[in-house]
PDB file of C-alpha atoms and ligand atoms in Angstrom:
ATOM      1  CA  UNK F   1      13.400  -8.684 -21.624  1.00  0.00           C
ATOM      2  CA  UNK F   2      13.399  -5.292 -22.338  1.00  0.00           C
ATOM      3  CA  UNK F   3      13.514  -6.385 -26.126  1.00  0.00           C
ATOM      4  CA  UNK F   4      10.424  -8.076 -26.158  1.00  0.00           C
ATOM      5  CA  UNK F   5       8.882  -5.529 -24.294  1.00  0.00           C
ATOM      6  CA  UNK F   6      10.004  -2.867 -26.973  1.00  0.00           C
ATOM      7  CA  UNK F   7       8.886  -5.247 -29.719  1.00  0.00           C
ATOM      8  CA  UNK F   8       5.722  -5.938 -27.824  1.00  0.00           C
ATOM      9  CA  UNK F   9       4.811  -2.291 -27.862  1.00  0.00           C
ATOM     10  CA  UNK F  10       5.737  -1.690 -31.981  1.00  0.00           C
ATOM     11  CA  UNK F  11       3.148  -4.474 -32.551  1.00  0.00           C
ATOM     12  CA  UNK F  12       0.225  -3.062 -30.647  1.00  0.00           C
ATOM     13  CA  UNK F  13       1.175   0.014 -31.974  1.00  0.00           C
ATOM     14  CA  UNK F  14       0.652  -1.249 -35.982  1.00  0.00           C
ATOM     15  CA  UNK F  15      -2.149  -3.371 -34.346  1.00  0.00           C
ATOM     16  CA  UNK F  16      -3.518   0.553 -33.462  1.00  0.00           C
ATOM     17  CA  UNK F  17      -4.221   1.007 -36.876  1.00  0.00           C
ATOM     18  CA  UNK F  18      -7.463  -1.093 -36.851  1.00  0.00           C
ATOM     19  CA  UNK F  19      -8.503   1.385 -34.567  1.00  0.00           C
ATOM     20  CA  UNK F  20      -6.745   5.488 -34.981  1.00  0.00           C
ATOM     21  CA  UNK F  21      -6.910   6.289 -38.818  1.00  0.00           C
ATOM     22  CA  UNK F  22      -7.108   9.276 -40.806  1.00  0.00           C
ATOM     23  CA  UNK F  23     -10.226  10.259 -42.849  1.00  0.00           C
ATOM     24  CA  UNK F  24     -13.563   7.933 -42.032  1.00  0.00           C
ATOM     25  CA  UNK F  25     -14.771   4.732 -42.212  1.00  0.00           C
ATOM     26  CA  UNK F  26     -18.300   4.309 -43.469  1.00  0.00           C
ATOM     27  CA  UNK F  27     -18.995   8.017 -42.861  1.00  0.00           C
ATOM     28  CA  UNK F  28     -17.512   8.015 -39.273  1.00  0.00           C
ATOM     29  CA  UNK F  29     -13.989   9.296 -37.869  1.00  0.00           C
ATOM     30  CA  UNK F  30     -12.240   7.061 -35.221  1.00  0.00           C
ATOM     31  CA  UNK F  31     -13.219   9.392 -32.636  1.00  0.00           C
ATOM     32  CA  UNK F  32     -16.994   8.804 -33.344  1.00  0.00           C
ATOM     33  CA  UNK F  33     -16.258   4.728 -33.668  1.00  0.00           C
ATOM     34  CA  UNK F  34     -14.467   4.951 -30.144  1.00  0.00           C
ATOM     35  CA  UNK F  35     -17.655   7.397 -28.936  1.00  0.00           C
ATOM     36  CA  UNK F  36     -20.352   4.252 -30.189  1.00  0.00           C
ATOM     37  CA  UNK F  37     -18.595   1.487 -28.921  1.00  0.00           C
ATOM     38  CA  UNK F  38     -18.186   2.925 -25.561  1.00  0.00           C
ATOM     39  CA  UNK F  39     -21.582   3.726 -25.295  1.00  0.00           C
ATOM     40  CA  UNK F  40     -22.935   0.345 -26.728  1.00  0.00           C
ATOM     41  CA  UNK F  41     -20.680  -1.021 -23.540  1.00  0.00           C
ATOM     42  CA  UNK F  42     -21.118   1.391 -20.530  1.00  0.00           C
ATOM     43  CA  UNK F  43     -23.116   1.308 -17.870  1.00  0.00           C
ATOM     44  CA  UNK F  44     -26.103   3.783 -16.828  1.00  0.00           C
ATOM     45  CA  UNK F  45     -23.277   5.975 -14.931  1.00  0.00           C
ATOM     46  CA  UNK F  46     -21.395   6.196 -17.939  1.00  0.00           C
ATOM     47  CA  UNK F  47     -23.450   7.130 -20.725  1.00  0.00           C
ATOM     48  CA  UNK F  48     -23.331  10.523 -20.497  1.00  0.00           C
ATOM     49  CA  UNK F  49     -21.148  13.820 -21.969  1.00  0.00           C
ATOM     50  CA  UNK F  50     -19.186  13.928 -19.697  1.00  0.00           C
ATOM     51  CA  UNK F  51     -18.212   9.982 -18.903  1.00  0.00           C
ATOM     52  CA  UNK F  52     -17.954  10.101 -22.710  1.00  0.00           C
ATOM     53  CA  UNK F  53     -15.093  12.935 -23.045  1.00  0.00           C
ATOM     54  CA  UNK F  54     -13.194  11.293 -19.998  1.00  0.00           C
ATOM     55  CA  UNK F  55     -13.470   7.955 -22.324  1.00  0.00           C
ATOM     56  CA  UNK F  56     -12.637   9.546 -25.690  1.00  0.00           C
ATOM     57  CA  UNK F  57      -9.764  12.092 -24.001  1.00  0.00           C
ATOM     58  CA  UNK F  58     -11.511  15.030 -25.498  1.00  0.00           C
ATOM     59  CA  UNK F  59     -13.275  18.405 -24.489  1.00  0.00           C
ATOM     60  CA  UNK F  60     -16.507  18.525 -23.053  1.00  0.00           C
ATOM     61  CA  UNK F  61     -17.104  20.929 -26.187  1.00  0.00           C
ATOM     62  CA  UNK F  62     -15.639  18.564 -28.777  1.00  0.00           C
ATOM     63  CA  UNK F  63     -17.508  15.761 -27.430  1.00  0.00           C
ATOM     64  CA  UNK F  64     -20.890  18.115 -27.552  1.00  0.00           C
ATOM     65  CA  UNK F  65     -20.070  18.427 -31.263  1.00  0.00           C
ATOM     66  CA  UNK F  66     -19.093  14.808 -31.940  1.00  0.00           C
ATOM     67  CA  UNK F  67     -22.886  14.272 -30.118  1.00  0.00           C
ATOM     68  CA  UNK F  68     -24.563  16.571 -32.005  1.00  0.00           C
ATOM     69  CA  UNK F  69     -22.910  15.224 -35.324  1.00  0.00           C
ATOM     70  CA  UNK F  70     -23.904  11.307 -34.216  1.00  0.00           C
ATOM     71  CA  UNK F  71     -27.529  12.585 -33.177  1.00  0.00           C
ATOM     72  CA  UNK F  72     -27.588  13.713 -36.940  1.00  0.00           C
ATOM     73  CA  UNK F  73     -26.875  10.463 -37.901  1.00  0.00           C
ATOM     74  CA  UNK F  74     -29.252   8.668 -36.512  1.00  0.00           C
ATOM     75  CA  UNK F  75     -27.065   6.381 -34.399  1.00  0.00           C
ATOM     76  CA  UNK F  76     -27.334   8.417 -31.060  1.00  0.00           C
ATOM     77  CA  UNK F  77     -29.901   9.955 -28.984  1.00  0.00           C
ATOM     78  CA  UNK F  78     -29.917  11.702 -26.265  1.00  0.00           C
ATOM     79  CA  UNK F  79     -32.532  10.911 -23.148  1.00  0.00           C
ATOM     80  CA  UNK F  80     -33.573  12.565 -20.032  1.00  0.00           C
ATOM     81  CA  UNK F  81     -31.658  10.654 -17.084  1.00  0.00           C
ATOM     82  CA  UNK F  82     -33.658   8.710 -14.714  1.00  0.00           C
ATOM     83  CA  UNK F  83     -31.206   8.774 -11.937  1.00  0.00           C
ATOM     84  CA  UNK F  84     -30.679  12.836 -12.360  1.00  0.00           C
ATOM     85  CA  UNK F  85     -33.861  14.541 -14.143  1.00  0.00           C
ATOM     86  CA  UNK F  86     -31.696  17.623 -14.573  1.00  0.00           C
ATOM     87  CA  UNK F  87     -29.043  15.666 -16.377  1.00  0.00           C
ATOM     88  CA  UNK F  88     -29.135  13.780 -20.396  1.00  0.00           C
ATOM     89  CA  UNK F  89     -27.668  10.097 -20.926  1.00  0.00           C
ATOM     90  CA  UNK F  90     -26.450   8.894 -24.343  1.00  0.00           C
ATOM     91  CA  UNK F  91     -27.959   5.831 -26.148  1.00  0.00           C
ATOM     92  CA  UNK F  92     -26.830   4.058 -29.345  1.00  0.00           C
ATOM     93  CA  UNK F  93     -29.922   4.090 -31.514  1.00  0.00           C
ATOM     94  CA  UNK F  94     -30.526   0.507 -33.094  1.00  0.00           C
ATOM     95  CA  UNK F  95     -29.297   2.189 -36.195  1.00  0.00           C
ATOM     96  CA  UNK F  96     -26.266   2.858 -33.886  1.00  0.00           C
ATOM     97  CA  UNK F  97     -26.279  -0.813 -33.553  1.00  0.00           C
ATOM     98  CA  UNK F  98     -26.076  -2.076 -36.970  1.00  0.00           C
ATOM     99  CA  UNK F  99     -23.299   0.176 -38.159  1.00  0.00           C
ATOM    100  CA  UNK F 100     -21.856  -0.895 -35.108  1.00  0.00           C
ATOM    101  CA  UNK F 101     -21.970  -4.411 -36.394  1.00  0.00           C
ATOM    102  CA  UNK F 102     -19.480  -3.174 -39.529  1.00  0.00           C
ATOM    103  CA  UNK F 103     -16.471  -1.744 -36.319  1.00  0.00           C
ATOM    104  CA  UNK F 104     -13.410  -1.079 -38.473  1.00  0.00           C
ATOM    105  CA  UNK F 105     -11.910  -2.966 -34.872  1.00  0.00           C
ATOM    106  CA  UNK F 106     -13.942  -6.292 -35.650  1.00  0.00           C
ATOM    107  CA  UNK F 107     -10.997  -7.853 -37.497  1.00  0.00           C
ATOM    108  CA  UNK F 108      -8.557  -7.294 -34.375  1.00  0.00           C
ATOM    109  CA  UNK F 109     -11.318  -8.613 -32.081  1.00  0.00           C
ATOM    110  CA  UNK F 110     -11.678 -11.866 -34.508  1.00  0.00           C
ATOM    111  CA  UNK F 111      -8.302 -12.072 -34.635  1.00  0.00           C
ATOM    112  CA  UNK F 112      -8.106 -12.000 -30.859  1.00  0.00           C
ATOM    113  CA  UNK F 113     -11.128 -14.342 -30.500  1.00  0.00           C
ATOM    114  CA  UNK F 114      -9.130 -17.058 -32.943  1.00  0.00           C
ATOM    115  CA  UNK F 115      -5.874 -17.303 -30.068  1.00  0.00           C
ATOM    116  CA  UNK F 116      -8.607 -19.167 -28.242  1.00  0.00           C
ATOM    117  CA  UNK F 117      -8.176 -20.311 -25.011  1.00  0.00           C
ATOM    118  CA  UNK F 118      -5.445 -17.462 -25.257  1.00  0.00           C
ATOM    119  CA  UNK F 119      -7.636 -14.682 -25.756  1.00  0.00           C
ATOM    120  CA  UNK F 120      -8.525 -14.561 -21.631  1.00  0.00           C
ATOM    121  CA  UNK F 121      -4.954 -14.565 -21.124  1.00  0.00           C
ATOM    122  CA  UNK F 122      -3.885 -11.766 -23.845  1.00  0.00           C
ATOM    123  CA  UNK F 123      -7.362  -9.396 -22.245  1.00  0.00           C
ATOM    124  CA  UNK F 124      -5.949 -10.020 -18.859  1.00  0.00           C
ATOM    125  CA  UNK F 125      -2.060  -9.132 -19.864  1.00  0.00           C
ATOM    126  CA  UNK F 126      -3.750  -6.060 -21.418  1.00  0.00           C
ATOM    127  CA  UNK F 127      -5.593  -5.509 -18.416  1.00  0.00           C
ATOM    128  CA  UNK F 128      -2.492  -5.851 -16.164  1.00  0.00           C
ATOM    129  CA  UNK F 129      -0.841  -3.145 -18.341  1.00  0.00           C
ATOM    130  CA  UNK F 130      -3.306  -0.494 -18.056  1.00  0.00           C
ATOM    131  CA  UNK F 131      -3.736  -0.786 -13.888  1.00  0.00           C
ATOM    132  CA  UNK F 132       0.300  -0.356 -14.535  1.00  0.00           C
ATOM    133  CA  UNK F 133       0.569   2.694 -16.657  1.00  0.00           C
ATOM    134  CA  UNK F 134      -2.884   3.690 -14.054  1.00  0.00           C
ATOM    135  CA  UNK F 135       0.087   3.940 -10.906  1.00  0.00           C
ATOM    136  CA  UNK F 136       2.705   4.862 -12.807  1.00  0.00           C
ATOM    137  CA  UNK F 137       0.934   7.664 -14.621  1.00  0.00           C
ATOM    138  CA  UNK F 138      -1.349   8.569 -11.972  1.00  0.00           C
ATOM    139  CA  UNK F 139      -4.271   7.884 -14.877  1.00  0.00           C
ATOM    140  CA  UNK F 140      -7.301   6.287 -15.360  1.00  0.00           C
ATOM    141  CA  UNK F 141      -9.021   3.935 -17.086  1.00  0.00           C
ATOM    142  CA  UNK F 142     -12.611   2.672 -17.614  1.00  0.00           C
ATOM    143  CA  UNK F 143     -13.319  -0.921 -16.653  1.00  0.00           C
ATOM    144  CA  UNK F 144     -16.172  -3.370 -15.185  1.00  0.00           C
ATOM    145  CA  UNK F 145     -17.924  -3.731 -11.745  1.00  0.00           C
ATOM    146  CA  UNK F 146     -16.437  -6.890 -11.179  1.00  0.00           C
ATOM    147  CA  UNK F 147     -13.284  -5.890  -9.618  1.00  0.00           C
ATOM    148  CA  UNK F 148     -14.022  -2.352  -8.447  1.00  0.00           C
ATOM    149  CA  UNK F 149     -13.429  -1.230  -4.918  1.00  0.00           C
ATOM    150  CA  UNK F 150     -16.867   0.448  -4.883  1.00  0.00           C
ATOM    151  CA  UNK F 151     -18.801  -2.749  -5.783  1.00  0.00           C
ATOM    152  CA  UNK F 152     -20.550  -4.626  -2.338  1.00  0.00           C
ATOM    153  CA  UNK F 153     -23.300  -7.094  -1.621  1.00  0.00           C
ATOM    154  CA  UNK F 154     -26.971  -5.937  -1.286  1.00  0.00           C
ATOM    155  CA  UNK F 155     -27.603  -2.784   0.853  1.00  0.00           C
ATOM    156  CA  UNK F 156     -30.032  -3.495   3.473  1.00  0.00           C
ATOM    157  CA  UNK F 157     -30.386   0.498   3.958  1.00  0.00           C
ATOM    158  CA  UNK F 158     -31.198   1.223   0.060  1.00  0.00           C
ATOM    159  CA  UNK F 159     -35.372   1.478  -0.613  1.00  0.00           C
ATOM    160  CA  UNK F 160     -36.526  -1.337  -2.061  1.00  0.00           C
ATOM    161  CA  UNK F 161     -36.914  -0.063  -5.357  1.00  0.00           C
ATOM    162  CA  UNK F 162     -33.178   0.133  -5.849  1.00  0.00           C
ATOM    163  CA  UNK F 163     -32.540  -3.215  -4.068  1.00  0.00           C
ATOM    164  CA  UNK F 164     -30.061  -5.331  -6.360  1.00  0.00           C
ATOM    165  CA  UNK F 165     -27.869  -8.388  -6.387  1.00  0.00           C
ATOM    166  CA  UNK F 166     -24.990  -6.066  -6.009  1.00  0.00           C
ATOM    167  CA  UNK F 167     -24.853  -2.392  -4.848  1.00  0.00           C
ATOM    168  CA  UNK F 168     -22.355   0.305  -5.953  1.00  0.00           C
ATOM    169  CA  UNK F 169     -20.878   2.395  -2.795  1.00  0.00           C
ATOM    170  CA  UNK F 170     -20.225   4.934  -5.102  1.00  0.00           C
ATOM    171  CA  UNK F 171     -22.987   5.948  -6.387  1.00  0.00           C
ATOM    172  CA  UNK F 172     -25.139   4.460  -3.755  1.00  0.00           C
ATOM    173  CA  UNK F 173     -27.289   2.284  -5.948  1.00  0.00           C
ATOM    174  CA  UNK F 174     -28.176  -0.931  -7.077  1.00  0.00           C
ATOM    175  CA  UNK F 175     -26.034  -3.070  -9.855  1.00  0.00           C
ATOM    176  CA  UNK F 176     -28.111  -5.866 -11.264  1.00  0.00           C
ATOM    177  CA  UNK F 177     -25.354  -9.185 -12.690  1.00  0.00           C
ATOM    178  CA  UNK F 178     -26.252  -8.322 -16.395  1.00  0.00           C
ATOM    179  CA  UNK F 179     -25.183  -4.500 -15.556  1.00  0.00           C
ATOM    180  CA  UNK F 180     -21.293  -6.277 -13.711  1.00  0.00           C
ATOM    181  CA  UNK F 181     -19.775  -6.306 -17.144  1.00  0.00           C
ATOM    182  CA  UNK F 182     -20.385  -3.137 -18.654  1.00  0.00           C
ATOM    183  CA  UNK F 183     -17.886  -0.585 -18.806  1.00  0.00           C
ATOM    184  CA  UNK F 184     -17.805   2.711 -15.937  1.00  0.00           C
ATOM    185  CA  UNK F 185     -15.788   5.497 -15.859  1.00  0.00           C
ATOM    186  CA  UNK F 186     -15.604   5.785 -12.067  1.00  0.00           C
ATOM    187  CA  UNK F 187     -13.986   2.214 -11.589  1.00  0.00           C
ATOM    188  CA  UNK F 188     -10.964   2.075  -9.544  1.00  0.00           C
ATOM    189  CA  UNK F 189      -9.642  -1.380  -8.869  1.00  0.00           C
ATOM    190  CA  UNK F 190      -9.262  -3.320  -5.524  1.00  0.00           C
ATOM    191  CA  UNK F 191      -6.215  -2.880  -3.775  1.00  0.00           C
ATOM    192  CA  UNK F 192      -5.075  -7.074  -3.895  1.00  0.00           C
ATOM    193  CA  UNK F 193      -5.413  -6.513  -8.067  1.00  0.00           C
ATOM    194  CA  UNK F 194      -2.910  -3.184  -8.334  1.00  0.00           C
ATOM    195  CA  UNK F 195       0.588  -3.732  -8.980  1.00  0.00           C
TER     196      UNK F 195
HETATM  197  S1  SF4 J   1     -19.075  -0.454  -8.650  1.00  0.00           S
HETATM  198 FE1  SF4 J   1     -17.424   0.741  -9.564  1.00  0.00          FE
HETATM  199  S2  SF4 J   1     -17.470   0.209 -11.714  1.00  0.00           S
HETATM  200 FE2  SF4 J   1     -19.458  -0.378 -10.837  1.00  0.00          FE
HETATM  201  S3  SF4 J   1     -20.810   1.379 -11.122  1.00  0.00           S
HETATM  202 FE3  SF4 J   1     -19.863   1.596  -9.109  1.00  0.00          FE
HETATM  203  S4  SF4 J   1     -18.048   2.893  -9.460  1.00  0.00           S
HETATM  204 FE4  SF4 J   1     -18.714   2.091 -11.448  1.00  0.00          FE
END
């Protein structure tokens, strides 16, 4: 068992090429492909510096740079947050979005997509591995509402203005169902889902 698990490990790790190379890819370093995508996927919580340098594993100074460089580009900008005035969110630009459509990762996530019905099955192995290496390693990793300890059913005591489906204890507010799937830095998973 151990065997497979070894092997298992050398193929993600050539399968890791898709997504850590040296030099760019259409003008962009892995970093700043990792820094897109997340931000194309988080939620409102998320999309800021600091969410960002959690996600990436990199200074709050780096990522500042890697911002600043992206801004440049045209595929980021950077917006006044309407939760904290004080404090800027991150948004993919929609020419953000179409280099996003050229991901150096889209032929691993095709090549995912084509072990149909066994892609659910490989993204919830993966997932299984991560809340692992999460206890083990005392880490943390980004994933959606849906099985977050913080997530709960509509808050009587919120104003009515934030009233949603769904209401995050965490950062007291509402969560709409399109906003369950995006990614969020602050997720920690229920209890019955931890290994
Ligand atoms: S419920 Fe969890 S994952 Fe969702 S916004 Fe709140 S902390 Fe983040």
């Amino acid at each position: 068992m151990i065997a497979a698990a070894r092997e298992a490990v050398d193929l993600l790790v050539q399968a890791g090429n898709t997504w850590h190379f040296d030099g760019t890819r259409q003008g962009l370093h892995d970093r700043d492909w990792m820094a897109l995508r997340f931000l194309a996927r988080a939620n409102r919580f998320s999309r800021t510096p600091s969410a960002l340098a959690q996600f990436v594993g990199l200074t709050r100074a780096t990522v500042s740079q890697m911002v600043k460089d992206l801004e440049g580009k045209g595929y980021l900008e950077r917006r006044r947050s309407p939760i904290d005035k004080r404090s800027v969110t991150l948004a993919v630009t929609p020419q953000g979005e179409r280099i996003l459509a050229g991901d150096p990762i889209k032929p691993l996530v095709n090549a995912i997509f084509a072990l149909e019905p066994g892609a659910n099955k490989f993204r919830d192995i993966l997932r299984q591995v991560l809340d692992g290496l999460s206890t083990t390693q005392h880490s943390h990793h980004a994933d959606t509402c849906k099985d977050c300890i913080f997530l709960a059913g509509k808050a009587p005591e919120l104003p009515r203005k934030m009233q949603a489906e769904f209401t995050c204890r965490f950062f007291r507010a509402g969560i709409t169902r399109g906003e369950l799937d995006l990614l969020c830095v602050n997720f920690e998973r229920r209890e019955s889902r931890k290994r």
